[in-house]
Backbone as JSON, one array per atom type, in Angstrom:
{
  "sequence": "MPMETIYEASISSPLGRITVRTSDQGIREVALGDRIASRERESDYVKLNGQKSSGARWARQAARELEEYAAGRRTEFSVPLDVNGTAFQKKVWRALLTIPYGETRSYGEIARQVGNPKAARAVGMANHHNPVAIVVPCHRVIASDGSLGGYAGGLQKKSQILQMEKSHS",
  "N": [[-11.84, -24.68, 8.41], [-9.96, -22.7, 10.53], [-10.78, -19.32, 11.65], [-8.83, -16.49, 10.88], [-7.15, -14.03, 12.76], [-7.24, -10.67, 12.25], [-5.77, -7.54, 12.56], [-6.55, -4.1, 13.08], [-5.91, -0.72, 12.48], [-6.3, 2.84, 12.56], [-5.39, 5.96, 11.31], [-5.41, 9.56, 11.4], [-4.57, 11.84, 8.99], [-2.64, 14.29, 6.97], [-3.33, 13.44, 4.53], [-5.79, 12.45, 4.74], [-8.01, 9.98, 6.24], [-6.3, 7.03, 7.08], [-6.29, 3.58, 6.94], [-5.08, 0.61, 8.24], [-4.62, -2.88, 7.98], [-3.53, -5.88, 9.55], [-1.91, -9.02, 9.62], [-0.58, -11.81, 11.58], [1.73, -12.02, 10.23], [2.29, -9.66, 8.76], [1.62, -6.63, 6.95], [-1.57, -6.57, 5.51], [-3.49, -4.92, 4.32], [-3.89, -1.54, 3.23], [-5.69, 1.32, 3.32], [-7.16, 4.31, 1.94], [-9.09, 6.96, 3.25], [-12.51, 6.14, 3.46], [-12.35, 3.78, 2.16], [-11.76, 1.11, 2.86], [-11.66, -2.27, 2.32], [-13.45, -5.34, 2.38], [-11.76, -7.64, 2.22], [-10.99, -9.81, 3.67], [-12.97, -11.78, 4.38], [-13.3, -14.15, 5.83], [-12.22, -13.68, 8.2], [-11.48, -12.54, 11.56], [-11.85, -9.4, 12.78], [-10.0, -7.23, 14.82], [-9.72, -4.63, 17.09], [-6.91, -2.81, 18.37], [-6.41, -2.25, 21.17], [-4.44, -2.74, 23.31], [-3.57, -5.29, 22.67], [-1.08, -7.92, 22.38], [-0.02, -9.54, 20.43], [1.89, -10.57, 17.52], [0.69, -9.59, 15.23], [-0.83, -7.46, 16.16], [1.27, -5.8, 17.11], [2.49, -5.35, 14.56], [0.43, -3.85, 13.35], [0.35, -1.5, 14.96], [2.94, -0.55, 14.51], [2.86, -0.2, 11.74], [0.85, 1.84, 11.55], [2.18, 3.91, 12.98], [4.37, 4.24, 11.2], [3.09, 5.05, 8.85], [1.97, 7.41, 9.73], [4.32, 8.92, 10.07], [5.17, 8.87, 7.41], [3.11, 10.38, 6.17], [3.64, 12.78, 7.31], [5.89, 13.53, 6.11], [8.26, 12.53, 7.14], [9.2, 9.93, 6.7], [10.39, 7.72, 4.22], [10.5, 5.19, 3.41], [9.07, 1.95, 4.22], [9.13, -0.36, 6.9], [7.74, -2.47, 7.93], [6.79, -5.86, 7.54], [5.28, -7.3, 4.55], [2.25, -8.98, 3.94], [0.69, -10.03, 1.69], [-1.81, -11.08, -0.69], [-1.94, -12.28, -3.99], [-1.67, -12.74, -7.58], [1.11, -14.42, -9.23], [2.16, -12.69, -11.17], [1.1, -10.2, -10.3], [2.35, -9.95, -7.8], [5.04, -9.78, -8.63], [4.97, -7.33, -9.94], [4.27, -5.63, -7.81], [6.54, -5.95, -6.24], [8.39, -4.66, -7.93], [7.43, -2.07, -7.87], [8.24, -1.32, -5.38], [10.86, -0.63, -5.83], [10.83, 1.93, -6.88], [12.08, 5.08, -6.25], [11.29, 7.3, -3.5], [9.34, 10.17, -4.13], [9.82, 10.1, -6.88], [8.69, 9.01, -10.11], [7.54, 6.34, -12.35], [6.78, 5.04, -15.5], [3.88, 3.09, -16.59], [4.77, 1.36, -18.68], [7.51, 1.28, -18.27], [7.61, -0.17, -15.9], [6.46, -2.51, -16.77], [8.53, -3.34, -18.56], [10.5, -3.72, -16.68], [9.61, -5.86, -15.17], [9.94, -7.86, -17.03], [8.1, -8.1, -19.12], [7.52, -6.45, -21.58], [5.24, -5.7, -23.09], [3.2, -5.43, -21.37], [1.92, -3.2, -20.2], [-0.72, -2.43, -19.62], [-1.57, -4.61, -18.04], [0.1, -4.12, -15.93], [-1.04, -1.87, -14.95], [-3.52, -2.94, -14.16], [-2.59, -4.66, -12.09], [-1.62, -2.72, -10.33], [-4.04, -1.58, -9.69], [-5.2, -3.54, -8.13], [-3.58, -3.66, -5.95], [-3.25, -4.21, -2.58], [-2.1, -2.84, -0.63], [-1.69, 0.03, -0.75], [0.27, 3.02, -0.85], [2.26, 2.0, 0.94], [3.29, -0.04, -0.72], [4.15, 1.58, -3.45], [2.01, 2.31, -5.6], [0.98, 4.67, -6.43], [3.1, 6.02, -7.59], [3.28, 5.32, -10.23], [2.82, 6.33, -13.47], [1.3, 7.46, -16.56], [2.78, 7.08, -19.84], [2.84, 9.52, -21.15], [3.18, 11.34, -19.19], [0.81, 12.01, -17.8], [-1.4, 11.32, -15.07], [-2.64, 8.81, -15.2], [-4.41, 6.06, -13.87], [-5.95, 5.6, -10.57], [-6.83, 3.75, -7.76], [-7.67, 5.03, -5.49], [-8.53, 7.41, -6.4], [-7.85, 10.04, -8.66], [-7.37, 12.65, -7.69], [-6.46, 12.15, -5.07], [-4.18, 10.66, -5.74], [-2.63, 12.61, -7.08], [-2.3, 14.38, -4.89], [-0.8, 12.8, -3.11], [1.56, 12.43, -4.63], [2.44, 15.13, -4.91], [2.95, 15.76, -2.28], [5.06, 14.02, -1.68], [6.98, 15.03, -3.47], [7.39, 17.55, -2.48], [8.65, 16.95, -0.06], [11.02, 15.73, -0.76]],
  "CA": [[-10.72, -23.83, 8.48], [-10.16, -21.66, 11.6], [-10.66, -17.91, 11.23], [-7.54, -15.78, 11.18], [-7.33, -12.71, 13.4], [-6.68, -9.53, 11.55], [-5.7, -6.33, 13.37], [-6.87, -2.9, 12.31], [-5.55, 0.58, 13.1], [-6.54, 3.93, 11.66], [-4.84, 7.3, 11.66], [-5.81, 10.78, 10.64], [-3.33, 12.44, 8.4], [-2.96, 15.34, 5.93], [-3.87, 12.71, 3.35], [-7.12, 11.92, 5.15], [-7.94, 8.84, 7.16], [-5.61, 5.88, 6.53], [-6.55, 2.42, 7.76], [-4.21, -0.55, 8.03], [-4.98, -4.18, 8.56], [-2.33, -6.68, 9.56], [-1.94, -10.39, 10.17], [0.65, -12.03, 12.43], [2.94, -12.0, 9.35], [2.64, -8.33, 8.28], [0.53, -5.79, 6.42], [-2.49, -7.13, 4.57], [-4.29, -3.96, 3.56], [-3.89, -0.2, 3.55], [-6.78, 1.97, 2.55], [-7.31, 5.73, 2.16], [-10.51, 7.35, 3.47], [-13.5, 5.06, 3.84], [-12.31, 2.75, 1.15], [-11.33, -0.16, 3.4], [-12.41, -3.34, 1.66], [-13.68, -6.56, 3.2], [-11.09, -8.77, 1.48], [-10.77, -10.96, 4.56], [-14.32, -12.15, 4.85], [-13.24, -15.22, 6.76], [-11.33, -13.26, 9.27], [-11.99, -11.88, 12.77], [-11.16, -8.11, 12.89], [-9.85, -6.85, 16.16], [-9.04, -3.37, 17.4], [-5.64, -3.14, 19.06], [-6.75, -2.29, 22.59], [-3.48, -3.39, 24.25], [-3.21, -6.64, 22.24], [0.38, -8.05, 22.31], [0.36, -10.45, 19.38], [2.71, -9.9, 16.49], [-0.21, -8.85, 14.31], [-1.16, -6.17, 16.81], [2.49, -5.03, 17.02], [2.68, -4.81, 13.19], [-0.54, -2.83, 13.12], [0.84, -0.29, 15.59], [4.14, -0.08, 13.82], [2.47, 0.34, 10.45], [0.18, 3.12, 11.85], [3.2, 4.91, 13.23], [5.16, 4.6, 9.99], [2.24, 5.82, 7.97], [1.89, 8.81, 10.25], [5.63, 9.53, 9.75], [5.21, 9.17, 5.99], [2.22, 11.49, 5.87], [4.25, 14.07, 7.86], [7.09, 13.81, 5.35], [9.51, 12.09, 7.9], [9.56, 8.59, 6.31], [10.38, 7.58, 2.77], [10.33, 3.75, 3.13], [8.4, 1.25, 5.27], [9.9, -1.52, 7.41], [6.8, -3.56, 8.34], [6.72, -6.81, 6.37], [4.06, -7.45, 3.8], [1.57, -10.26, 3.91], [-0.28, -9.76, 0.6], [-2.24, -12.13, -1.57], [-2.05, -11.91, -5.36], [-1.06, -13.64, -8.55], [2.52, -14.26, -9.43], [2.41, -11.41, -11.87], [0.79, -9.01, -9.4], [3.48, -9.83, -6.84], [6.21, -9.26, -9.33], [4.74, -5.9, -10.2], [4.31, -4.95, -6.52], [8.04, -5.88, -5.89], [9.01, -3.66, -8.81], [7.02, -0.76, -7.4], [9.06, -0.98, -4.21], [12.16, 0.0, -6.29], [10.69, 3.34, -7.28], [12.4, 5.96, -5.15], [10.36, 8.32, -2.94], [9.34, 11.44, -4.86], [9.96, 9.86, -8.27], [7.64, 8.26, -10.8], [7.9, 5.51, -13.48], [5.56, 4.75, -16.37], [3.47, 1.63, -16.65], [5.58, 0.68, -19.65], [8.82, 1.03, -17.61], [7.43, -1.22, -14.9], [6.28, -3.76, -17.6], [9.82, -3.82, -18.99], [11.25, -4.15, -15.45], [9.18, -7.25, -14.79], [10.25, -8.78, -18.14], [7.03, -8.28, -20.03], [7.42, -5.05, -22.14], [3.97, -5.35, -23.69], [2.15, -5.7, -20.37], [1.66, -1.95, -19.52], [-2.1, -2.49, -19.08], [-1.58, -5.59, -17.0], [0.72, -3.48, -14.78], [-2.14, -0.97, -14.42], [-4.47, -3.81, -13.35], [-1.9, -5.11, -10.87], [-1.68, -1.6, -9.48], [-5.43, -1.4, -9.21], [-5.47, -4.6, -7.17], [-2.58, -3.49, -4.89], [-3.99, -4.07, -1.4], [-1.23, -2.07, 0.37], [-1.37, 1.35, -1.33], [1.19, 3.85, -0.19], [3.38, 1.11, 1.32], [3.73, -0.49, -2.1], [3.83, 2.84, -3.99], [1.38, 2.3, -6.94], [0.8, 6.07, -6.84], [4.24, 6.54, -8.3], [3.29, 4.91, -11.59], [2.06, 7.27, -14.3], [1.23, 7.17, -17.99], [4.08, 7.44, -20.48], [2.79, 10.9, -21.54], [3.25, 12.17, -18.0], [-0.41, 12.14, -17.08], [-1.43, 10.49, -13.9], [-3.15, 7.48, -15.41], [-5.52, 5.78, -12.9], [-5.56, 5.3, -9.19], [-7.97, 3.24, -7.1], [-8.09, 6.04, -4.51], [-8.95, 8.58, -7.14], [-6.79, 10.85, -9.25], [-7.09, 13.74, -6.81], [-5.69, 11.62, -4.0], [-2.87, 10.33, -6.3], [-1.96, 13.86, -7.22], [-1.99, 14.91, -3.51], [0.32, 12.05, -2.51], [2.77, 12.74, -5.36], [2.83, 16.45, -4.55], [3.48, 15.65, -0.89], [6.42, 13.41, -1.78], [7.92, 15.95, -4.17], [7.69, 18.62, -1.55], [9.54, 16.46, 0.99], [12.19, 15.07, -1.24]],
  "C": [[-10.9, -22.75, 9.55], [-10.01, -20.29, 11.05], [-9.34, -17.33, 11.7], [-7.9, -14.46, 11.83], [-6.57, -11.66, 12.6], [-6.86, -8.28, 12.39], [-5.88, -5.13, 12.54], [-6.52, -1.69, 13.22], [-5.85, 1.64, 12.07], [-5.87, 5.19, 12.2], [-5.51, 8.41, 10.88], [-4.51, 11.41, 10.2], [-3.69, 13.57, 7.44], [-3.53, 14.65, 4.62], [-5.27, 12.16, 3.6], [-6.87, 10.68, 6.01], [-7.18, 7.73, 6.43], [-5.85, 4.69, 7.52], [-5.63, 1.29, 7.31], [-4.69, -1.8, 8.69], [-3.78, -5.06, 8.42], [-2.69, -8.04, 10.08], [-0.78, -10.57, 11.08], [1.92, -12.02, 11.58], [3.28, -10.65, 8.77], [1.37, -7.67, 7.73], [-0.27, -6.55, 5.36], [-3.15, -6.12, 3.68], [-4.05, -2.56, 4.09], [-4.92, 0.5, 2.71], [-6.85, 3.5, 3.0], [-8.82, 6.04, 2.34], [-11.37, 6.23, 3.96], [-13.39, 3.9, 2.9], [-11.82, 1.35, 1.63], [-12.23, -1.3, 2.85], [-12.52, -4.45, 2.63], [-13.06, -7.77, 2.44], [-10.92, -9.97, 2.35], [-12.01, -11.4, 5.2], [-14.33, -13.27, 5.86], [-12.5, -14.91, 8.04], [-12.12, -12.59, 10.44], [-11.2, -10.56, 12.92], [-11.18, -7.69, 14.38], [-9.18, -5.45, 16.22], [-7.86, -3.73, 18.3], [-5.8, -3.23, 20.57], [-5.77, -3.09, 23.48], [-3.09, -4.82, 23.84], [-1.7, -6.73, 22.12], [0.83, -9.01, 21.31], [1.29, -9.75, 18.37], [1.87, -9.12, 15.53], [-0.57, -7.47, 14.86], [0.03, -5.23, 16.77], [2.71, -4.48, 15.61], [1.67, -3.72, 12.84], [-0.12, -1.43, 13.72], [2.0, 0.33, 14.89], [3.69, 0.48, 12.45], [1.76, 1.64, 10.57], [1.15, 4.21, 12.09], [4.01, 5.22, 12.0], [4.33, 5.35, 8.95], [2.02, 7.25, 8.43], [3.17, 9.6, 9.89], [5.69, 9.82, 8.25], [4.29, 10.36, 5.64], [2.74, 12.85, 6.29], [5.49, 14.39, 7.15], [8.35, 13.29, 6.13], [9.88, 10.63, 7.54], [9.42, 8.42, 4.81], [10.23, 6.05, 2.43], [9.69, 3.12, 4.4], [9.22, 0.0, 5.66], [9.01, -2.73, 7.82], [6.71, -4.55, 7.18], [5.41, -6.84, 5.75], [3.57, -8.89, 3.9], [0.33, -10.15, 2.9], [-0.6, -11.02, -0.2], [-2.38, -11.57, -2.98], [-1.49, -12.95, -6.27], [0.47, -13.47, -8.55], [2.88, -13.05, -10.07], [2.16, -10.23, -10.97], [1.94, -8.85, -8.41], [4.74, -9.33, -7.45], [6.1, -7.81, -9.58], [4.96, -5.15, -8.89], [5.83, -4.87, -6.02], [8.77, -4.81, -6.71], [8.65, -2.23, -8.29], [7.85, -0.32, -6.19], [10.4, -0.39, -4.59], [12.05, 1.4, -6.74], [11.02, 4.26, -6.14], [11.31, 6.96, -4.71], [10.48, 9.59, -3.73], [9.54, 11.36, -6.31], [8.83, 9.05, -8.82], [8.27, 7.36, -11.9], [6.57, 5.27, -14.27], [5.09, 3.28, -16.24], [4.35, 0.8, -17.56], [6.96, 0.38, -19.01], [8.71, -0.09, -16.67], [7.19, -2.55, -15.65], [7.69, -4.25, -18.1], [10.66, -4.36, -17.83], [10.86, -5.54, -15.05], [9.34, -8.26, -15.94], [9.14, -8.98, -19.09], [6.71, -6.92, -20.65], [6.05, -4.71, -22.71], [2.83, -5.41, -22.65], [1.81, -4.41, -19.6], [0.27, -1.99, -18.91], [-2.28, -3.47, -17.98], [-0.89, -4.93, -15.74], [-0.32, -2.54, -14.12], [-3.11, -1.77, -13.66], [-3.85, -4.29, -12.06], [-1.88, -3.89, -9.9], [-3.09, -1.37, -8.85], [-5.77, -2.4, -8.1], [-4.49, -4.6, -5.98], [-3.31, -3.26, -3.55], [-3.3, -3.23, -0.32], [-0.78, -0.7, -0.17], [-0.5, 2.18, -0.38], [2.42, 3.07, 0.21], [4.07, 0.49, 0.13], [3.23, 0.63, -3.03], [3.31, 2.79, -5.41], [1.07, 3.72, -7.39], [1.92, 6.67, -7.59], [4.29, 6.03, -9.77], [2.32, 5.81, -12.35], [2.04, 6.86, -15.75], [2.52, 7.67, -18.7], [4.09, 8.85, -21.01], [2.92, 11.84, -20.4], [1.95, 12.35, -17.22], [-0.54, 11.12, -15.96], [-1.85, 9.04, -14.15], [-4.3, 7.22, -14.45], [-4.99, 5.62, -11.49], [-6.86, 4.89, -8.46], [-8.51, 4.2, -6.1], [-8.52, 7.33, -5.12], [-7.76, 9.42, -7.6], [-6.41, 12.04, -8.34], [-6.19, 13.35, -5.69], [-4.25, 11.29, -4.54], [-2.03, 11.63, -6.48], [-1.48, 14.49, -5.89], [-0.79, 14.15, -2.96], [1.59, 12.4, -3.29], [3.26, 14.15, -5.01], [3.46, 16.49, -3.23], [4.91, 15.1, -0.98], [7.39, 14.34, -2.43], [8.28, 17.12, -3.24], [8.59, 18.21, -0.4], [10.82, 15.86, 0.51], [13.32, 15.99, -1.56]]
}
């Protein structure tokens, strides 16, 4: 099987370093800080350096949109997603995209939205495995008692992102 080329771009923002990886179909991964994972072990990572492929264009556009988001000038993303996950995870991630900027929903509300009201913990696990944090806003999902719940990037980062969104909405 031939290796796929994955493009990578990083930005500095008020939220810290944000790295995005894209394929020729769209965003594969977004990571905060140094948390970039090696999920694409069979891939060839390339820095943008003037590349003109669709993957490189997606990476540049995603980086630009993430900069705008971090500056409070963007509330939605337009770069297509190219994520891998189970059918349930993808269903949860689609539901997360319906949470308006600056608002939150509980794990239980998302479980009900995806048609499985007893799956609040499974929603939490799907959030944990979300490879495109911020773009698919898993940070907007909180516990039913109003506490933050969990966040793969750390609760301090989740709180910071939610505060930023509230201050710009």
